[in-house]
């Protein structure tokens, strides 16, 4: 008969520590989310969350790839491992592709030059149905997820997302309409998320 509370995220508590004067904080945490579940997402998961004052998403990418590299060496003796018949190497540094570059490489499309009607037509051609309000940035992200994610087998950072994907993220310092966000991918799966 006890009332129990499951934590959705530790983000706010860690950010309070940064604001309070601790330059670097981290926590291994258990999170519980009321979200859908599929083969790559579980509503109950463990995570490493960390923040660093005076750092941006470029610094975080370096931390991220080094953590994966060192963890793989500690667990496996090497940065190379095999998963379901695929050999994957997490050795840093990992390549970085913008969302637009990934779509150009894997879908052969220049989304920057496409107007909204052309983008809608491409989504329809691929059978992608957007729910809710039409937002160009969300449409670009839907296209990226459908056309690109499954190609990202070797570790790769996808960077510089459309503003609508993460509205509270810091605007990109030199690319209007984008935010300074990255998502690392391994084996076609998003394995993290961070931003300035």
Tab-separated table of C-alpha atoms in Angstrom:
chain	number	residue	atom	x	y	z
A	1	UNK	CA	0.000	0.000	0.000
A	2	UNK	CA	3.007	2.359	-0.226
A	3	UNK	CA	3.115	5.271	-2.607
A	4	UNK	CA	6.309	4.990	-4.657
A	5	UNK	CA	7.800	7.472	-7.081
A	6	UNK	CA	9.870	6.450	-10.093
A	7	UNK	CA	12.217	9.037	-11.524
A	8	UNK	CA	11.724	10.104	-15.126
A	9	UNK	CA	15.187	11.729	-15.356
A	10	UNK	CA	17.980	13.101	-13.201
A	11	UNK	CA	18.626	16.039	-15.532
A	12	UNK	CA	17.141	18.829	-13.396
A	13	UNK	CA	19.011	17.753	-10.271
A	14	UNK	CA	22.349	17.620	-12.080
A	15	UNK	CA	21.761	20.981	-13.771
A	16	UNK	CA	21.046	22.506	-10.361
A	17	UNK	CA	24.487	21.290	-9.261
A	18	UNK	CA	26.092	23.005	-12.284
A	19	UNK	CA	24.242	26.261	-11.554
A	20	UNK	CA	25.255	25.899	-7.904
A	21	UNK	CA	28.944	25.934	-8.770
A	22	UNK	CA	30.018	22.354	-9.426
A	23	UNK	CA	31.845	22.454	-12.779
A	24	UNK	CA	31.347	18.794	-13.686
A	25	UNK	CA	28.708	16.326	-12.510
A	26	UNK	CA	27.593	12.851	-13.525
A	27	UNK	CA	25.302	10.107	-12.359
A	28	UNK	CA	24.570	6.515	-13.314
A	29	UNK	CA	20.809	6.519	-13.111
A	30	UNK	CA	17.728	4.367	-13.534
A	31	UNK	CA	14.965	6.075	-15.515
A	32	UNK	CA	11.305	5.158	-15.879
A	33	UNK	CA	9.334	6.704	-18.740
A	34	UNK	CA	5.707	6.337	-19.753
A	35	UNK	CA	6.574	5.823	-23.419
A	36	UNK	CA	6.185	3.216	-26.096
A	37	UNK	CA	8.502	0.249	-26.325
A	38	UNK	CA	10.163	-1.332	-29.350
A	39	UNK	CA	13.320	-3.326	-30.009
A	40	UNK	CA	15.543	-0.258	-29.514
A	41	UNK	CA	13.611	1.609	-26.771
A	42	UNK	CA	12.673	0.483	-23.285
A	43	UNK	CA	10.617	2.690	-20.935
A	44	UNK	CA	12.829	1.475	-18.063
A	45	UNK	CA	16.532	2.009	-18.672
A	46	UNK	CA	19.870	2.800	-17.083
A	47	UNK	CA	21.861	5.776	-18.279
A	48	UNK	CA	24.973	7.783	-17.662
A	49	UNK	CA	24.106	11.460	-17.594
A	50	UNK	CA	26.783	14.130	-17.288
A	51	UNK	CA	27.154	17.881	-17.562
A	52	UNK	CA	30.132	20.199	-17.763
A	53	UNK	CA	30.073	23.954	-17.275
A	54	UNK	CA	31.681	26.047	-20.037
A	55	UNK	CA	31.558	23.138	-22.500
A	56	UNK	CA	29.544	22.780	-25.696
A	57	UNK	CA	28.370	19.898	-27.857
A	58	UNK	CA	31.806	19.567	-29.473
A	59	UNK	CA	33.354	18.877	-26.047
A	60	UNK	CA	30.552	16.457	-25.199
A	61	UNK	CA	31.163	14.457	-28.404
A	62	UNK	CA	34.798	13.973	-27.381
A	63	UNK	CA	33.760	12.818	-23.894
A	64	UNK	CA	31.113	10.512	-25.354
A	65	UNK	CA	33.357	8.718	-27.834
A	66	UNK	CA	36.131	8.330	-25.235
A	67	UNK	CA	33.704	6.802	-22.724
A	68	UNK	CA	32.535	4.267	-25.316
A	69	UNK	CA	36.108	3.508	-26.388
A	70	UNK	CA	37.380	2.972	-22.832
A	71	UNK	CA	34.312	0.985	-21.761
A	72	UNK	CA	34.670	-1.314	-24.765
A	73	UNK	CA	38.369	-1.879	-24.037
A	74	UNK	CA	37.570	-2.584	-20.357
A	75	UNK	CA	34.847	-5.075	-21.255
A	76	UNK	CA	36.346	-6.589	-24.386
A	77	UNK	CA	40.083	-5.875	-24.427
A	78	UNK	CA	39.660	-4.060	-27.737
A	79	UNK	CA	37.636	-1.291	-29.372
A	80	UNK	CA	36.347	-3.859	-31.883
A	81	UNK	CA	33.453	-6.199	-31.159
A	82	UNK	CA	31.070	-8.328	-33.168
A	83	UNK	CA	27.315	-7.964	-32.892
A	84	UNK	CA	24.899	-10.094	-34.900
A	85	UNK	CA	27.526	-10.802	-37.545
A	86	UNK	CA	28.666	-7.176	-37.840
A	87	UNK	CA	32.103	-6.052	-36.748
A	88	UNK	CA	31.900	-2.663	-35.039
A	89	UNK	CA	34.840	-0.491	-33.991
A	90	UNK	CA	34.200	2.258	-31.422
A	91	UNK	CA	37.720	3.730	-31.617
A	92	UNK	CA	37.690	7.524	-31.389
A	93	UNK	CA	37.365	9.862	-33.162
A	94	UNK	CA	33.978	9.060	-34.716
A	95	UNK	CA	32.834	10.661	-37.963
A	96	UNK	CA	30.413	13.576	-37.752
A	97	UNK	CA	27.621	14.142	-40.274
A	98	UNK	CA	24.983	16.842	-40.153
A	99	UNK	CA	21.368	15.743	-40.541
A	100	UNK	CA	21.382	17.363	-44.005
A	101	UNK	CA	24.633	15.620	-45.018
A	102	UNK	CA	23.274	12.246	-43.893
A	103	UNK	CA	20.095	12.724	-45.947
A	104	UNK	CA	22.163	13.741	-48.975
A	105	UNK	CA	24.467	10.712	-48.573
A	106	UNK	CA	21.878	8.018	-47.855
A	107	UNK	CA	18.726	9.338	-49.564
A	108	UNK	CA	20.311	11.374	-52.368
A	109	UNK	CA	18.247	14.436	-51.436
A	110	UNK	CA	19.210	18.070	-50.875
A	111	UNK	CA	16.534	18.946	-48.312
A	112	UNK	CA	17.779	22.523	-47.980
A	113	UNK	CA	16.776	23.226	-51.575
A	114	UNK	CA	13.419	21.385	-51.322
A	115	UNK	CA	10.309	23.439	-50.605
A	116	UNK	CA	7.632	22.149	-48.238
A	117	UNK	CA	5.539	20.651	-51.062
A	118	UNK	CA	8.511	18.653	-52.353
A	119	UNK	CA	9.287	17.503	-48.815
A	120	UNK	CA	5.661	16.430	-48.258
A	121	UNK	CA	5.733	14.534	-51.569
A	122	UNK	CA	8.954	12.723	-50.575
A	123	UNK	CA	7.463	11.686	-47.229
A	124	UNK	CA	4.320	10.428	-48.973
A	125	UNK	CA	6.426	8.515	-51.527
A	126	UNK	CA	8.176	6.741	-48.646
A	127	UNK	CA	4.908	6.066	-46.806
A	128	UNK	CA	5.816	8.371	-43.914
A	129	UNK	CA	2.787	9.907	-42.253
A	130	UNK	CA	3.333	12.880	-39.953
A	131	UNK	CA	0.887	13.236	-37.108
A	132	UNK	CA	-0.036	16.628	-35.706
A	133	UNK	CA	0.972	20.038	-36.967
A	134	UNK	CA	3.198	20.281	-40.052
A	135	UNK	CA	6.650	21.504	-39.076
A	136	UNK	CA	9.404	21.491	-41.675
A	137	UNK	CA	12.095	20.517	-39.175
A	138	UNK	CA	10.055	17.571	-37.903
A	139	UNK	CA	9.458	16.442	-41.491
A	140	UNK	CA	13.213	16.539	-42.169
A	141	UNK	CA	13.824	14.505	-39.028
A	142	UNK	CA	11.185	11.925	-40.071
A	143	UNK	CA	12.941	11.620	-43.428
A	144	UNK	CA	16.329	11.216	-41.715
A	145	UNK	CA	15.001	8.470	-39.433
A	146	UNK	CA	13.425	6.538	-42.305
A	147	UNK	CA	16.210	6.939	-44.862
A	148	UNK	CA	19.419	7.119	-42.846
A	149	UNK	CA	19.397	5.487	-39.409
A	150	UNK	CA	19.695	1.894	-40.636
A	151	UNK	CA	22.878	2.820	-42.568
A	152	UNK	CA	24.690	4.063	-39.450
A	153	UNK	CA	26.332	0.791	-38.397
A	154	UNK	CA	29.772	2.118	-37.453
A	155	UNK	CA	29.782	4.767	-34.702
A	156	UNK	CA	28.754	8.127	-36.161
A	157	UNK	CA	27.662	11.426	-34.645
A	158	UNK	CA	24.672	13.020	-36.354
A	159	UNK	CA	24.845	16.743	-35.611
A	160	UNK	CA	23.097	20.068	-36.236
A	161	UNK	CA	19.410	19.200	-36.053
A	162	UNK	CA	16.462	21.315	-37.198
A	163	UNK	CA	15.272	23.663	-34.443
A	164	UNK	CA	11.868	21.936	-34.191
A	165	UNK	CA	13.488	18.676	-33.075
A	166	UNK	CA	14.610	20.135	-29.734
A	167	UNK	CA	13.005	23.556	-29.195
A	168	UNK	CA	14.760	24.298	-25.877
A	169	UNK	CA	18.226	23.577	-27.275
A	170	UNK	CA	20.685	26.403	-27.951
A	171	UNK	CA	20.428	27.829	-31.448
A	172	UNK	CA	23.368	26.973	-33.702
A	173	UNK	CA	25.959	29.755	-33.573
A	174	UNK	CA	26.413	29.940	-37.365
A	175	UNK	CA	23.565	28.013	-39.038
A	176	UNK	CA	20.132	29.676	-38.705
A	177	UNK	CA	17.234	27.272	-38.155
A	178	UNK	CA	19.456	24.585	-36.601
A	179	UNK	CA	20.415	23.699	-33.035
A	180	UNK	CA	23.716	22.487	-31.581
A	181	UNK	CA	22.596	18.944	-30.882
A	182	UNK	CA	24.111	15.541	-31.566
A	183	UNK	CA	22.908	11.974	-31.486
A	184	UNK	CA	25.482	9.177	-31.676
A	185	UNK	CA	24.498	6.076	-33.663
A	186	UNK	CA	25.854	2.536	-33.535
A	187	UNK	CA	24.347	-0.416	-35.410
A	188	UNK	CA	21.537	1.832	-36.665
A	189	UNK	CA	20.510	2.718	-33.118
A	190	UNK	CA	20.572	6.094	-31.428
A	191	UNK	CA	22.705	5.479	-28.318
A	192	UNK	CA	22.686	8.958	-26.803
A	193	UNK	CA	21.567	12.530	-27.128
A	194	UNK	CA	23.255	15.791	-26.159
A	195	UNK	CA	23.363	19.454	-27.000
A	196	UNK	CA	24.944	22.770	-26.118
